[in-house]
Coordinates of N, CA and C in Angstrom, one line a residue:
Q4 N -160.4 145.1 -68.9 CA -159.8 144.5 -67.7 C -159.9 145.5 -66.6
V5 N -160.3 145.0 -65.4 CA -160.4 145.9 -64.2 C -159.1 145.8 -63.4
Q6 N -158.5 146.9 -63.1 CA -157.3 146.9 -62.3 C -157.6 147.8 -61.1
L7 N -157.1 147.3 -59.9 CA -157.2 148.0 -58.7 C -155.8 148.2 -58.1
V8 N -155.5 149.4 -57.8 CA -154.1 149.7 -57.3 C -154.3 150.4 -55.9
E9 N -153.8 149.7 -54.9 CA -153.8 150.2 -53.5 C -152.6 151.0 -53.2
S10 N -152.7 152.0 -52.3 CA -151.6 152.7 -51.9 C -151.9 153.2 -50.4
G11 N -150.9 153.7 -49.7 CA -151.1 154.3 -48.4 C -150.7 153.4 -47.3
G12 N -150.3 152.2 -47.5 CA -149.9 151.4 -46.4 C -148.5 151.8 -45.9
G13 N -148.1 151.2 -44.8 CA -146.8 151.5 -44.2 C -146.7 151.1 -42.8
L14 N -145.7 151.6 -42.1 CA -145.5 151.3 -40.7 C -145.9 152.5 -39.8
V15 N -146.7 152.2 -38.8 CA -147.2 153.2 -37.9 C -147.2 152.7 -36.5
Q16 N -147.1 153.6 -35.5 CA -147.1 153.2 -34.1 C -148.6 153.0 -33.7
A17 N -148.8 152.2 -32.7 CA -150.1 152.0 -32.1 C -150.7 153.3 -31.7
G18 N -152.0 153.5 -32.1 CA -152.7 154.8 -31.8 C -152.6 155.7 -33.0
G19 N -151.8 155.4 -34.0 CA -151.7 156.2 -35.2 C -152.7 156.0 -36.2
S20 N -152.6 156.7 -37.3 CA -153.6 156.6 -38.4 C -152.9 156.4 -39.7
L21 N -153.6 155.8 -40.6 CA -153.2 155.7 -42.0 C -154.5 155.8 -42.9
R22 N -154.2 156.3 -44.1 CA -155.3 156.4 -45.1 C -154.9 155.6 -46.3
L23 N -155.7 154.5 -46.6 CA -155.5 153.7 -47.8 C -156.3 154.2 -48.9
S24 N -155.8 154.1 -50.1 CA -156.5 154.5 -51.3 C -156.5 153.4 -52.3
C25 N -157.5 153.3 -53.1 CA -157.6 152.3 -54.1 C -158.1 152.9 -55.4
A26 N -157.3 153.0 -56.4 CA -157.7 153.5 -57.7 C -158.1 152.4 -58.6
V27 N -159.2 152.6 -59.2 CA -159.8 151.5 -60.0 C -159.9 152.0 -61.5
S28 N -159.4 151.2 -62.4 CA -159.3 151.6 -63.8 C -160.5 151.0 -64.6
V29 N -161.7 151.4 -64.3 CA -162.8 151.0 -65.1 C -163.8 152.1 -65.1
R30 N -164.4 152.3 -66.3 CA -165.4 153.4 -66.4 C -166.6 153.2 -65.6
T31 N -166.9 151.9 -65.4 CA -168.2 151.6 -64.7 C -168.0 151.5 -63.2
F32 N -166.9 152.1 -62.7 CA -166.6 152.1 -61.3 C -167.8 152.5 -60.4
S33 N -168.5 153.5 -60.9 CA -169.6 154.0 -60.1 C -170.7 153.0 -59.9
T34 N -170.7 151.9 -60.6 CA -171.7 150.9 -60.4 C -171.2 149.7 -59.5
Y35 N -170.0 149.8 -59.1 CA -169.4 148.7 -58.3 C -169.5 149.0 -56.8
G36 N -170.0 148.0 -56.0 CA -169.8 148.0 -54.6 C -168.4 147.7 -54.3
M37 N -167.8 148.3 -53.4 CA -166.3 148.2 -53.1 C -166.1 147.8 -51.7
G38 N -165.0 147.1 -51.5 CA -164.7 146.7 -50.1 C -163.2 146.7 -49.8
W39 N -162.9 146.5 -48.5 CA -161.5 146.3 -48.1 C -161.5 145.0 -47.3
V40 N -160.5 144.2 -47.6 CA -160.4 142.9 -46.9 C -158.9 142.8 -46.4
S41 N -158.7 142.3 -45.2 CA -157.4 142.1 -44.7 C -157.0 140.7 -44.6
Q42 N -155.7 140.5 -44.6 CA -155.2 139.1 -44.4 C -153.9 139.2 -43.5
A43 N -154.0 138.7 -42.3 CA -152.8 138.7 -41.4 C -152.1 137.4 -41.7
P44 N -150.8 137.3 -41.3 CA -150.0 136.1 -41.6 C -150.7 134.9 -40.9
G45 N -150.8 133.8 -41.7 CA -151.4 132.6 -41.2 C -152.9 132.6 -41.0
R46 N -153.5 133.6 -41.5 CA -155.0 133.7 -41.3 C -155.7 133.8 -42.6
E47 N -157.0 133.5 -42.6 CA -157.8 133.7 -43.8 C -158.0 135.2 -44.0
R48 N -158.4 135.5 -45.3 CA -158.8 136.9 -45.5 C -160.1 137.2 -44.8
E49 N -160.1 138.4 -44.2 CA -161.2 138.8 -43.4 C -161.8 140.1 -43.9
F50 N -163.1 140.2 -43.9 CA -163.8 141.4 -44.2 C -163.5 142.6 -43.3
V51 N -163.2 143.7 -43.8 CA -163.0 144.9 -43.0 C -164.1 146.0 -43.2
A52 N -164.3 146.4 -44.4 CA -165.3 147.4 -44.7 C -165.8 147.3 -46.1
A53 N -167.0 147.8 -46.4 CA -167.5 147.9 -47.7 C -168.4 149.1 -47.9
I54 N -168.6 149.5 -49.1 CA -169.4 150.6 -49.4 C -170.2 150.3 -50.7
S55 N -171.5 150.7 -50.7 CA -172.3 150.5 -51.9 C -171.9 151.4 -53.0
W56 N -172.4 151.1 -54.2 CA -172.0 151.8 -55.4 C -172.4 153.3 -55.3
T57 N -173.5 153.6 -54.6 CA -173.9 155.0 -54.4 C -173.1 155.6 -53.3
G58 N -172.5 154.8 -52.4 CA -171.9 155.4 -51.2 C -172.9 155.6 -50.1
G59 N -174.2 155.2 -50.3 CA -175.2 155.4 -49.4 C -175.3 154.4 -48.2
A60 N -174.6 153.3 -48.5 CA -174.6 152.2 -47.4 C -173.1 151.8 -47.2
T61 N -172.8 151.7 -45.9 CA -171.5 151.2 -45.5 C -171.6 150.1 -44.5
Y62 N -170.6 149.3 -44.5 CA -170.6 148.1 -43.7 C -169.2 147.9 -43.1
Y63 N -169.2 147.5 -41.8 CA -167.9 147.4 -41.1 C -167.8 146.1 -40.3
A64 N -166.6 145.5 -40.2 CA -166.4 144.5 -39.3 C -166.5 145.0 -37.9
D65 N -167.0 144.2 -36.9 CA -167.1 144.7 -35.6 C -165.8 145.2 -35.0
S66 N -164.7 144.6 -35.4 CA -163.4 145.0 -34.8 C -162.9 146.4 -35.3
V67 N -163.5 146.9 -36.3 CA -163.0 148.2 -36.8 C -164.1 149.3 -36.6
K68 N -165.3 149.0 -36.2 CA -166.4 150.0 -36.1 C -165.9 151.1 -35.2
G69 N -166.1 152.3 -35.6 CA -165.8 153.5 -34.8 C -164.3 153.9 -35.0
R70 N -163.5 153.1 -35.6 CA -162.1 153.4 -35.9 C -161.8 153.6 -37.3
F71 N -162.4 152.8 -38.2 CA -162.2 152.9 -39.6 C -163.4 153.5 -40.3
T72 N -163.1 154.2 -41.4 CA -164.1 154.8 -42.3 C -163.8 154.5 -43.7
I73 N -164.8 154.0 -44.4 CA -164.7 153.7 -45.9 C -165.5 154.8 -46.6
S74 N -164.9 155.3 -47.7 CA -165.5 156.3 -48.5 C -165.1 156.1 -49.9
R75 N -165.8 156.9 -50.8 CA -165.5 156.7 -52.3 C -165.7 158.1 -53.0
E76 N -164.9 158.2 -54.0 CA -165.1 159.4 -54.9 C -165.3 158.8 -56.3
N77 N -166.5 158.7 -56.8 CA -166.8 158.1 -58.1 C -166.1 158.9 -59.2
G78 N -166.0 160.2 -59.1 CA -165.4 161.0 -60.1 C -163.9 160.7 -60.3
K79 N -163.3 160.3 -59.2 CA -161.9 159.9 -59.2 C -161.7 158.4 -59.3
R80 N -162.8 157.6 -59.3 CA -162.7 156.2 -59.4 C -161.8 155.6 -58.3
T81 N -162.0 156.2 -57.1 CA -161.2 155.8 -56.0 C -162.0 155.5 -54.7
V82 N -161.6 154.6 -54.0 CA -162.2 154.3 -52.7 C -161.1 154.4 -51.6
Y83 N -161.5 154.8 -50.4 CA -160.5 155.1 -49.4 C -160.9 154.3 -48.1
L84 N -159.9 154.1 -47.3 CA -160.1 153.5 -46.0 C -159.3 154.3 -45.0
Q85 N -160.0 155.2 -44.2 CA -159.3 155.9 -43.2 C -159.2 155.0 -41.9
M86 N -158.0 154.8 -41.4 CA -157.8 153.9 -40.3 C -157.2 154.7 -39.1
N87 N -158.0 154.8 -38.1 CA -157.6 155.5 -36.9 C -157.4 154.6 -35.7
S88 N -156.7 155.1 -34.7 CA -156.5 154.3 -33.5 C -156.1 152.9 -33.7
L89 N -155.1 152.8 -34.6 CA -154.6 151.5 -35.0 C -153.9 150.8 -33.8
T90 N -154.1 149.5 -33.9 CA -153.5 148.6 -32.9 C -152.6 147.5 -33.6
P91 N -151.7 146.9 -32.9 CA -150.9 145.8 -33.5 C -151.8 144.7 -34.2
E92 N -153.0 144.5 -33.7 CA -153.9 143.5 -34.2 C -154.4 143.9 -35.6
D93 N -154.2 145.1 -36.0 CA -154.6 145.6 -37.3 C -153.5 145.3 -38.4
T94 N -152.4 144.8 -37.9 CA -151.3 144.5 -38.9 C -151.7 143.4 -39.8
A95 N -151.6 143.7 -41.1 CA -152.1 142.8 -42.2 C -151.8 143.4 -43.5
V96 N -152.0 142.5 -44.5 CA -152.1 143.1 -45.9 C -153.5 143.4 -46.2
Y97 N -153.7 144.6 -46.7 CA -155.1 145.1 -46.9 C -155.3 145.1 -48.4
Y98 N -156.4 144.4 -48.8 CA -156.7 144.3 -50.2 C -158.0 145.2 -50.5
C99 N -157.9 145.8 -51.6 CA -159.1 146.5 -52.2 C -159.8 145.5 -53.1
A100 N -161.1 145.4 -53.0 CA -161.9 144.5 -53.8 C -163.1 145.2 -54.4
A101 N -163.5 144.7 -55.6 CA -164.6 145.4 -56.3 C -165.7 144.4 -56.7
D102 N -166.9 145.0 -56.8 CA -168.0 144.3 -57.4 C -168.5 143.1 -56.6
Y103 N -168.9 143.4 -55.3 CA -169.5 142.3 -54.6 C -170.9 141.9 -55.1
A104 N -171.2 140.7 -55.1 CA -172.5 140.2 -55.6 C -173.3 139.7 -54.5
G105 N -174.0 140.6 -53.9 CA -174.9 140.1 -52.8 C -174.4 140.2 -51.4
G106 N -173.1 139.7 -51.3 CA -172.6 139.6 -49.9 C -171.4 140.6 -49.7
A107 N -171.7 141.8 -49.3 CA -170.7 142.8 -49.1 C -169.7 142.4 -48.0
K108 N -170.1 141.6 -47.0 CA -169.2 141.2 -46.0 C -168.5 139.8 -46.2
D109 N -168.8 139.3 -47.4 CA -168.2 138.0 -47.7 C -167.1 138.2 -48.7
P110 N -165.8 138.0 -48.3 CA -164.7 138.2 -49.2 C -164.8 137.4 -50.6
S111 N -165.4 136.2 -50.5 CA -165.6 135.4 -51.7 C -166.6 136.0 -52.7
A112 N -167.3 137.0 -52.3 CA -168.3 137.6 -53.2 C -167.8 138.6 -54.1
Y113 N -166.5 139.0 -54.0 CA -165.9 140.1 -54.8 C -165.3 139.5 -56.1
R114 N -165.5 140.2 -57.2 CA -165.0 139.7 -58.5 C -163.6 140.2 -58.7
Y115 N -163.2 141.3 -58.3 CA -161.9 141.9 -58.7 C -161.1 142.3 -57.4
W116 N -159.8 142.1 -57.5 CA -158.9 142.3 -56.4 C -157.7 143.1 -56.8
G117 N -157.2 143.9 -55.8 CA -155.9 144.5 -56.0 C -154.8 143.6 -55.5
Q118 N -153.6 144.1 -55.5 CA -152.4 143.3 -55.1 C -152.2 143.4 -53.6
G119 N -152.8 144.4 -53.0 CA -152.7 144.5 -51.5 C -151.6 145.5 -51.1
T120 N -151.8 146.1 -49.9 CA -150.8 147.0 -49.4 C -150.6 146.6 -47.9
Q121 N -149.3 146.6 -47.5 CA -149.0 146.1 -46.1 C -149.2 147.3 -45.1
V122 N -149.9 146.9 -44.1 CA -150.0 147.8 -42.9 C -149.4 147.1 -41.7
T123 N -148.5 147.8 -41.1 CA -147.8 147.2 -39.9 C -147.9 148.2 -38.8
V124 N -148.5 147.8 -37.7 CA -148.6 148.6 -36.5 C -147.7 148.1 -35.4
S125 N -146.8 149.0 -35.0 CA -145.9 148.6 -33.9 C -146.5 149.0 -32.6
S126 N -146.1 148.2 -31.6 CA -146.6 148.5 -30.2 C -145.7 149.5 -29.5

């Protein structure tokens, strides 16, 4: 069974930073493409960022390009999302997702999901 556990969310002022982590409990983690997906109240889940299984390719939503950085440490079975220059519009629950099949930017392409971590940005 694949388990994903996010951490690092919280309350931050606009302009601040947070670093989300996602620990994955599967030996084959290094073969999984990984992603982060957000969901704000009343909205559908939206793609935020993804990283290929090698880490050689990264993908970002236009709204976070230049502000967020996704990375991974296969030895620690962990993926990260560094979030800088946060704005109130970034407020959402952020989900870690694993093993996208073909569509890194499509939330429905991911097989496994964490429970999510709340990020709240105050103005």
